[in-house]
Coordinates of C-alpha atoms and ligand atoms in Angstrom, one line a residue:
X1 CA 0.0 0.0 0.0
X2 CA 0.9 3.7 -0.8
X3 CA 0.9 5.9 1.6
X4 CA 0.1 9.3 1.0
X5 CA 2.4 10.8 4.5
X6 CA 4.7 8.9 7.1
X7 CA 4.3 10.3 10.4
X8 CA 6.5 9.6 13.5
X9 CA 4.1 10.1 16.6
X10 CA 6.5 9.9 19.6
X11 CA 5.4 8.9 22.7
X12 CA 2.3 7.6 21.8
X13 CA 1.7 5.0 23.9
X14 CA 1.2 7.5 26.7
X15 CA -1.6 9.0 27.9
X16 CA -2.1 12.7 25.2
X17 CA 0.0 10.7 22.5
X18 CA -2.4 7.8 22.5
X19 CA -5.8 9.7 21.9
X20 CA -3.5 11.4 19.1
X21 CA -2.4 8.3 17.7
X22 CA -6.3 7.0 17.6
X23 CA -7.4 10.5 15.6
X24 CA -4.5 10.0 13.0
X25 CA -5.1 6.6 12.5
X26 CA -8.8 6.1 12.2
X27 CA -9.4 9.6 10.4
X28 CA -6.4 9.4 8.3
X29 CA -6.4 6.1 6.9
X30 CA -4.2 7.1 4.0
X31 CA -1.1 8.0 6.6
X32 CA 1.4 5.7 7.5
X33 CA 1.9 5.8 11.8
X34 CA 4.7 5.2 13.3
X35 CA 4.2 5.1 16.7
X36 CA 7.9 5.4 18.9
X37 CA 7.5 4.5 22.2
X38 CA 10.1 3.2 24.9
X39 CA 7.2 2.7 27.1
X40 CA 8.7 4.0 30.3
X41 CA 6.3 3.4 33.2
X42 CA 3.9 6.3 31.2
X43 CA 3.6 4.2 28.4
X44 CA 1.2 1.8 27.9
X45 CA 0.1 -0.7 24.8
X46 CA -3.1 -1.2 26.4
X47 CA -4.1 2.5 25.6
X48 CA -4.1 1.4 22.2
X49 CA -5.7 -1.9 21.9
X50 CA -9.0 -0.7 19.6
X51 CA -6.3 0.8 17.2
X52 CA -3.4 -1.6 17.2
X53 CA -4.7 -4.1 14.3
X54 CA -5.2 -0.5 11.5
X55 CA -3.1 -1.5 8.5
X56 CA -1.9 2.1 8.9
X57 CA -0.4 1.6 12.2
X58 CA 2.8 0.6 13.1
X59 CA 4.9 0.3 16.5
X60 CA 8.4 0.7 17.0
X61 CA 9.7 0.5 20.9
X62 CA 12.5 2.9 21.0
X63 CA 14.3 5.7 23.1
X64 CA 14.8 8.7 21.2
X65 CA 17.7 9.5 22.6
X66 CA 19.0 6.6 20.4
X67 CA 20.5 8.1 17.1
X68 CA 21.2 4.6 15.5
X69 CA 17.7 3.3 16.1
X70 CA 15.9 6.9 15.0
X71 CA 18.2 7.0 11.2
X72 CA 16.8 3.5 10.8
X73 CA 13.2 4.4 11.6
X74 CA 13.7 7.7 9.6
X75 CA 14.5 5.4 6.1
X76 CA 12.7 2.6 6.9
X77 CA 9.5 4.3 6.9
X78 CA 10.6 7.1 4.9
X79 CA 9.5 9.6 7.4
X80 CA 8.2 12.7 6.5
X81 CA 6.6 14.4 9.1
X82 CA 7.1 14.1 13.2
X83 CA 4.7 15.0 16.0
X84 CA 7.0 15.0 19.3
X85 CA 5.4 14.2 22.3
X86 CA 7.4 11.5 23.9
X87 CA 8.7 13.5 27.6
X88 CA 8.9 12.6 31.2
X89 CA 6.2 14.6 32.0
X90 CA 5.4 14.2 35.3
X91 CA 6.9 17.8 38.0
X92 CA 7.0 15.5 41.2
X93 CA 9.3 13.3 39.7
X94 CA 11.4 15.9 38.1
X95 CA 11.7 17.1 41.6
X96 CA 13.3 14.1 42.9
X97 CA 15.1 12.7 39.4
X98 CA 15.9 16.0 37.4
X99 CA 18.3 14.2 35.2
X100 CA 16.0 11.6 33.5
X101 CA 14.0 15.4 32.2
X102 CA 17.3 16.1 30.8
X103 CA 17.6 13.2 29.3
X104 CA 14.6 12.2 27.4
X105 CA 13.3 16.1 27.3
X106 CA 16.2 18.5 25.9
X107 CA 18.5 15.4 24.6
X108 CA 16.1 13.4 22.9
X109 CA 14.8 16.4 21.0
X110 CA 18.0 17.8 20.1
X111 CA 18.6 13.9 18.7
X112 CA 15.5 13.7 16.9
X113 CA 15.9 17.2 15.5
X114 CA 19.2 16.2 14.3
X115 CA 18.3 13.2 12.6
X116 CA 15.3 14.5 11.4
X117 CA 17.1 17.2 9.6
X118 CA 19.5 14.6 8.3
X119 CA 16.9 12.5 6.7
X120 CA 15.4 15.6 4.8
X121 CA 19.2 16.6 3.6
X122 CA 18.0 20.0 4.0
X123 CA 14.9 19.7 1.4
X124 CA 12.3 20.5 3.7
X125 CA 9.1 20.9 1.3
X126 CA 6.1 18.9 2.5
X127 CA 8.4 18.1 5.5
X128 CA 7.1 19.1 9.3
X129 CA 8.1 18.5 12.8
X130 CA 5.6 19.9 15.3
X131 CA 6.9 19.7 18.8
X132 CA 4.2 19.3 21.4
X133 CA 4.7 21.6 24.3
X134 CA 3.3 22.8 27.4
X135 CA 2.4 26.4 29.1
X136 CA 4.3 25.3 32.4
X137 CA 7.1 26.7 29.9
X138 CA 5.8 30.6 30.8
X139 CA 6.1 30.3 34.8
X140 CA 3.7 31.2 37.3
X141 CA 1.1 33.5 37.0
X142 CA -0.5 35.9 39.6
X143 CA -4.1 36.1 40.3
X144 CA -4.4 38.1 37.3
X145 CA -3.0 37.9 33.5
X146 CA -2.5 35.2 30.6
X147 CA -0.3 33.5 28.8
X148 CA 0.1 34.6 25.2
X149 CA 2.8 33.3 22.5
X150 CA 4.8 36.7 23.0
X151 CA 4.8 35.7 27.1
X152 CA 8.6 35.5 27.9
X153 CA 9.9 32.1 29.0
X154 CA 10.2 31.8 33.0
X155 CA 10.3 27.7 33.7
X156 CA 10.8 27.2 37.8
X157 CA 10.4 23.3 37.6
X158 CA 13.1 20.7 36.0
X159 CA 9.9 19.7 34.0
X160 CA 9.1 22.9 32.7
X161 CA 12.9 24.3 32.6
X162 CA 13.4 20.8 30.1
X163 CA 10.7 21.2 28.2
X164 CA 11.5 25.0 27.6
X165 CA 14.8 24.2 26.7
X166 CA 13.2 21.2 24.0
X167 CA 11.0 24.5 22.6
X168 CA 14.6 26.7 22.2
X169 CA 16.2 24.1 20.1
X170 CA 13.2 23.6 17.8
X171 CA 13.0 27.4 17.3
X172 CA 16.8 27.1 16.7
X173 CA 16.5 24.7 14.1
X174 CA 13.6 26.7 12.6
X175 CA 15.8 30.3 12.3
X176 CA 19.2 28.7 11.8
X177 CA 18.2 26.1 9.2
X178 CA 14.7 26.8 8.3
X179 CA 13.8 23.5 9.4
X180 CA 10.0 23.1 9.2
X181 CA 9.3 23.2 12.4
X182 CA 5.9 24.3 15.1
X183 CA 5.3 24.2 18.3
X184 CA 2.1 24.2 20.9
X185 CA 1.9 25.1 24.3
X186 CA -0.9 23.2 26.0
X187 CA -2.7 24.0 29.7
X188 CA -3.4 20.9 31.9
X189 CA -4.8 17.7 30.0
X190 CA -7.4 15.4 31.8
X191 CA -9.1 12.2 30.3
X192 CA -9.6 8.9 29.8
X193 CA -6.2 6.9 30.0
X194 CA -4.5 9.1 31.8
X195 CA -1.8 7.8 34.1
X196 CA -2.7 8.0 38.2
X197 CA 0.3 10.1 39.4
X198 CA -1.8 13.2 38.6
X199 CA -4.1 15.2 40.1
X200 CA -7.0 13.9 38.6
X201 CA -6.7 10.2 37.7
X202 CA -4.8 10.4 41.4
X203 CA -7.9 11.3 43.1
X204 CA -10.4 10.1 41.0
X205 CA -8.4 6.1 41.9
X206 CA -8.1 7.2 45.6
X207 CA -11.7 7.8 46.1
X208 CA -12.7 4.4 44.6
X209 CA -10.3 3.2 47.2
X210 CA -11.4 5.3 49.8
X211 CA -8.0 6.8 50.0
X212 CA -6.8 9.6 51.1
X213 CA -6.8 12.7 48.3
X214 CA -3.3 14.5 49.2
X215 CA -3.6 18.5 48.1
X216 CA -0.6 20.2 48.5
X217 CA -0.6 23.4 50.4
X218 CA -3.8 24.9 50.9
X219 CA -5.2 23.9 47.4
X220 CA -5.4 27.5 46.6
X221 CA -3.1 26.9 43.3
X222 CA -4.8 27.4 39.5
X223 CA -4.6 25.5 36.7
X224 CA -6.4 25.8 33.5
X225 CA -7.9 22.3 32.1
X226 CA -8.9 20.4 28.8
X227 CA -10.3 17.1 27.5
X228 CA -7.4 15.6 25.9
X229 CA -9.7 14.6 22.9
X230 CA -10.0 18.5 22.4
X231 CA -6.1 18.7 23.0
X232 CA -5.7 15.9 20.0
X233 CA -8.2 17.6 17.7
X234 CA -5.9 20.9 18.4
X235 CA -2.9 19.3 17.3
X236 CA -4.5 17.8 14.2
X237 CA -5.6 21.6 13.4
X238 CA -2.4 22.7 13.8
X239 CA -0.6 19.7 11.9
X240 CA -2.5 20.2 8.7
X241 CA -3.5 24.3 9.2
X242 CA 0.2 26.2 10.8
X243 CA 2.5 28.0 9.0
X244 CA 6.2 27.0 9.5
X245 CA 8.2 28.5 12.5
X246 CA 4.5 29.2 14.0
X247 CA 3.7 29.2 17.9
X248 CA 0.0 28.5 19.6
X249 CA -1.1 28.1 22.8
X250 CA -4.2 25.7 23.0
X251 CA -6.3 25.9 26.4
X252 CA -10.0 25.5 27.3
X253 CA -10.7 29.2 29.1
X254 CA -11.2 26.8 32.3
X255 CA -9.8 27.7 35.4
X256 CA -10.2 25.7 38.7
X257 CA -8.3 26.1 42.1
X258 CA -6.9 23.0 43.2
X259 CA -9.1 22.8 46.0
X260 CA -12.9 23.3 43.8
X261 CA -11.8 21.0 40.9
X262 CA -12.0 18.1 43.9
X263 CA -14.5 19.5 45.3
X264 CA -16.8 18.7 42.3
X265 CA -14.9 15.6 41.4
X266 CA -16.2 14.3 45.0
X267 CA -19.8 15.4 44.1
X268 CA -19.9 14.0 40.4
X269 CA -18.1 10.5 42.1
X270 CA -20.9 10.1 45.0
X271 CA -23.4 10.3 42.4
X272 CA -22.0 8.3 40.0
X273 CA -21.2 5.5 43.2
X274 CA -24.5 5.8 44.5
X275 CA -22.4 7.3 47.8
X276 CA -23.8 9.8 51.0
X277 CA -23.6 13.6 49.6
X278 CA -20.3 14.6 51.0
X279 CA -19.1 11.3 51.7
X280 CA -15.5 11.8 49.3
X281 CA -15.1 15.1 50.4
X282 CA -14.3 13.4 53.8
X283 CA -10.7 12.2 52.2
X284 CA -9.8 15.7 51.3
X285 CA -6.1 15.8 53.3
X286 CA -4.0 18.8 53.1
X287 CA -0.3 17.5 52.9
X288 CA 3.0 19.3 53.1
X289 CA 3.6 22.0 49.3
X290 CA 5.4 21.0 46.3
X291 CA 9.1 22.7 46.3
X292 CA 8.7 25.5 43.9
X293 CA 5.0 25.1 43.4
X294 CA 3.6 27.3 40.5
X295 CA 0.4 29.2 41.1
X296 CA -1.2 29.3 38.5
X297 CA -1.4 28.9 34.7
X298 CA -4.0 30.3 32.6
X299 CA -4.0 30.3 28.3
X300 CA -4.6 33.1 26.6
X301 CA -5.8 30.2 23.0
X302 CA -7.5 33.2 21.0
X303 CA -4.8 33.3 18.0
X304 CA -5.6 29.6 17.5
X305 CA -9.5 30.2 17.4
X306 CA -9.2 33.2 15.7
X307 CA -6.6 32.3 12.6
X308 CA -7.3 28.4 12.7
X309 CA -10.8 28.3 13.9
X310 CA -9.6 25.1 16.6
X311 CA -12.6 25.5 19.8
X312 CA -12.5 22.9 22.6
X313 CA -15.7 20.8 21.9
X314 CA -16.9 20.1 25.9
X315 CA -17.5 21.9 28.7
X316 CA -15.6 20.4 32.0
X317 CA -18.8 19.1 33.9
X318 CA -18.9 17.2 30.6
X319 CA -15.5 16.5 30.1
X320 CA -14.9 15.6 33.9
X321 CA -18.0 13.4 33.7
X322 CA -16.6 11.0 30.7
X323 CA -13.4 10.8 32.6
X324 CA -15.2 9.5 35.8
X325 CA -17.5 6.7 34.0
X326 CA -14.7 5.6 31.2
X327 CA -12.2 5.0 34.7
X328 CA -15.3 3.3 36.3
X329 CA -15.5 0.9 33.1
X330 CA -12.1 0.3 33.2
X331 CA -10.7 -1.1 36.4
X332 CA -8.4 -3.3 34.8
X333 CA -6.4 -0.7 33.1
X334 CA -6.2 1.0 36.4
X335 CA -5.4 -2.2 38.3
X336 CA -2.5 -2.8 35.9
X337 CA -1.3 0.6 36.0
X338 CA -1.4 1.2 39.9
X339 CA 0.3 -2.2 40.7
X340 CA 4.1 -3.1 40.8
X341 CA 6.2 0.3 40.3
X342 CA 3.4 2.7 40.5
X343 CA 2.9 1.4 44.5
X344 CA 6.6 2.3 45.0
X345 CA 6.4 5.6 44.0
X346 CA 3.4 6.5 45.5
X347 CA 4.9 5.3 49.3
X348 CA 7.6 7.2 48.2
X349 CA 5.9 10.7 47.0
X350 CA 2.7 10.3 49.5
X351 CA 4.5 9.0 53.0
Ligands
NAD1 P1 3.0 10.8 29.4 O1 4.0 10.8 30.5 O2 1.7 10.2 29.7 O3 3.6 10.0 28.2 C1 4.9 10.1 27.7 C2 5.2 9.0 26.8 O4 6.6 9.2 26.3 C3 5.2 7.6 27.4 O5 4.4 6.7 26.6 C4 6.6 7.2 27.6 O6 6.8 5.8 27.5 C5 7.2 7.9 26.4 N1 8.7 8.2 26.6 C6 9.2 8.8 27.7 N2 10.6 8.9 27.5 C7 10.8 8.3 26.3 C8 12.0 8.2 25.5 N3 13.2 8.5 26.0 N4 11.9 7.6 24.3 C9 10.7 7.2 23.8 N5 9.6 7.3 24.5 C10 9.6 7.9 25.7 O7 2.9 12.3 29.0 P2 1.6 13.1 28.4 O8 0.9 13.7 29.6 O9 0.9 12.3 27.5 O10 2.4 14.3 27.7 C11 2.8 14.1 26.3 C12 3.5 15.4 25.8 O11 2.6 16.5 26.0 C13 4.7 15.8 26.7 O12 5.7 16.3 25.8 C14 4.2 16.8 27.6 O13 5.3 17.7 28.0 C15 3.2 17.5 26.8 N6 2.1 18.2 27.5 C16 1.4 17.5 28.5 C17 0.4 18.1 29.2 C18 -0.4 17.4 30.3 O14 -1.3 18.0 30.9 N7 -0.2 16.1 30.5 C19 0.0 19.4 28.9 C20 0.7 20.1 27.9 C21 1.7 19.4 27.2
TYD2 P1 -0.4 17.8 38.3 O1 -1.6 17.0 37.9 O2 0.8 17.1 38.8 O3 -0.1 18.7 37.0 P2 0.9 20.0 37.0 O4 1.8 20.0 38.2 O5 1.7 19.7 35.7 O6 0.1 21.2 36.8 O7 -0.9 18.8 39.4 C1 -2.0 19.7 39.2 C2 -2.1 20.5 40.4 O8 -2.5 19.7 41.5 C3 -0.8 21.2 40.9 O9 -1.1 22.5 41.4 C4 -0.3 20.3 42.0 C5 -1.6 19.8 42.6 N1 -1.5 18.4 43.2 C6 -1.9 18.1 44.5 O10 -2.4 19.0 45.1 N2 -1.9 16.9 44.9 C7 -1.3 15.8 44.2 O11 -1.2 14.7 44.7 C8 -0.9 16.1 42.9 C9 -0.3 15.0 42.0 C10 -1.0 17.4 42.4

């Protein structure tokens, strides 16, 4: 079969880069995917099991910090487009394991990069690499302002300092070589397969258990949330619709402290588990602040509405509901995730 593109999606196998994956494959049936993953304990095959028989899909386990491996990916598939969003992603663990950010976050990107721009020899027409990014790149906010494309970069995590440092070689590559490169900068995802070391697949697991929910500080800090569906459907907009050496922020106008966003989560989970009114709020425990701990983000997305015509396509009540019953039909998925490794970390993070 002929395929019409060859896309790289790195990092698919984890939580945003699977629903990705799923969009370009079933509504692109004439692109080749190539999905690298190392499948680090983010990444997970079973995220992908509706999508993993497409004759358009193919899987190659992989670090991309690994030139030899990436060349022969590159020609073997004849690779002419990349969507980057393999990363350690989580901020806790950057806290306690900076290095492995470095690693996989500024290395790996200046590797694929590299190679990338090695495969093309320099023709870059009909070539793209889109680096998926995230707002935690701008800083903290106060309790007023956005964050718009022209917002100067001010990362205070290891997270947001690597991936910052990923988004300065792309743009590199883009004014030095006029590599085809863009770039989005995403607010907080939430969703269906999304791993159980954040906030929200954390708490949404620890009520089922009728665990502790740990938030840090007073709960007081803001973050700005979308579906990850709506975050995929962004990055396909972008993909097909975004000039070269172009920037957009992508958010959902959705703001939430800390402290409401569980709030409601406890509400929509008694009702859904048939549960006393008030009965998860009971497992609401303050514990001690993250080091460093950001305020508050907030996305200014208008340039994307406005030149590309991208909306988010749920409200959060709606979005937040569809996460709740998609983890309540699949316990497996969480059993498997929250056994083994997951249980070490969590003593380690939460005692
Ligand atoms: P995730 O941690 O769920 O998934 C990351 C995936 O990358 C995993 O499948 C993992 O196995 C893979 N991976 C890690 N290191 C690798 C390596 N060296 N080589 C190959 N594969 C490797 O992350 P996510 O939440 O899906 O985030 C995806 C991207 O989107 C990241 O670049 C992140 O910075 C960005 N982003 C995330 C959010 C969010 O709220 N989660 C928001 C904005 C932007
Ligand atoms: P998180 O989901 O880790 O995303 P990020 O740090 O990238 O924004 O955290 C979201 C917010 O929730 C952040 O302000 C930290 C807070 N938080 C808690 O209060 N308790 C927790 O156990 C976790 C994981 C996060």
């Amino acid at each position: 079969m002929i395929f019409e593109r060859n896309i790289i999606i790195t990092g698919g196998a984890g939580f945003i880069g699977s629903h990705v994956v799923r969009l370009f494959v079933t509504k692109y049936p004439n692109y080749r995917i190539v999905n690298i993953d190392d499948l680090t304990y983010a990444g997970n095959l079973e995220n992908l099991l509706d999508i993993e028989a497409a004759e358009n899909y193919f899987f190659e386990k992989a670090n991309i910090c690994d030139a030899v491996r990436m060349r022969q990916i590159f020609e073997e598939y004849s690779i002419d487009a990349v969507i980057h969003l393999a990363a350690e992603s989580h901020v806790d663990r950057s806290i306690s394991n900076p290095l492995s950010f470095v690693q996989t976050n500024i290395v790996g990107t200046a590797n694929l990069l590299h190679i990338a721009k090695e495969a093309w020899q320099n023709a870059f027409d009909g070539k793209l690499f889109y680096h998926v990014s995230t707002d935690e790149v701008y800083g903290s906010l106060g309790d007023t302002g956005l964050f718009t494309e022209e917002t100067a970069y001010d990362p205070r995590s290891p997270y947001s300092a690597s991936k910052a440092a990923s988004d300065h070689l792309v743009r590199s590559f883009f004014h030095t070589y006029h590599f085809p490169a863009v770039i989005s900068n995403c607010s907080n995802n939430y969703g269906p397969n999304h791993f159980p070391e954040k906030l929200i697949p954390l708490s949404i697991n620890n009520i089922l258990n009728n665990k502790p929910l740990p938030i840090y500080g007073k709960g007081e800090n803001v973050r700005d949330w979308l579906y990850v569906v709506d975050h995929a459907s962004a990055i396909d907009t972008i993909y097909h619709q975004a000039a070269i050496g172009e920037t957009y922020n992508i958010g959902g106008h959705n703001e939430w402290k800390n402290i409401d966003l569980i709030r409601l989560l406890c509400k929509l989970m008694d009702e859904k588990l048939g549960r006393t009114a008030g009965a998860s709020e009971q497992l609401i425990t303050f514990v001690k602040d993250r080091a460093g701990h950001d305020l508050r983000y907030a996305i200014d997305s208008s340039k994307i509405q406005r030149e590309l015509g991208w909306t988010p396509s749920v409200t959060f009540e709606e979005g937040l509901s569809k996460t709740i019953d998609w983890y309540l039909a699949n316990p497996l998925w969480l059993e498997h995730v929250t056994s083994g490794d997951y249980l070490t970390y969590y003593n380690k993070q939460y005692h």
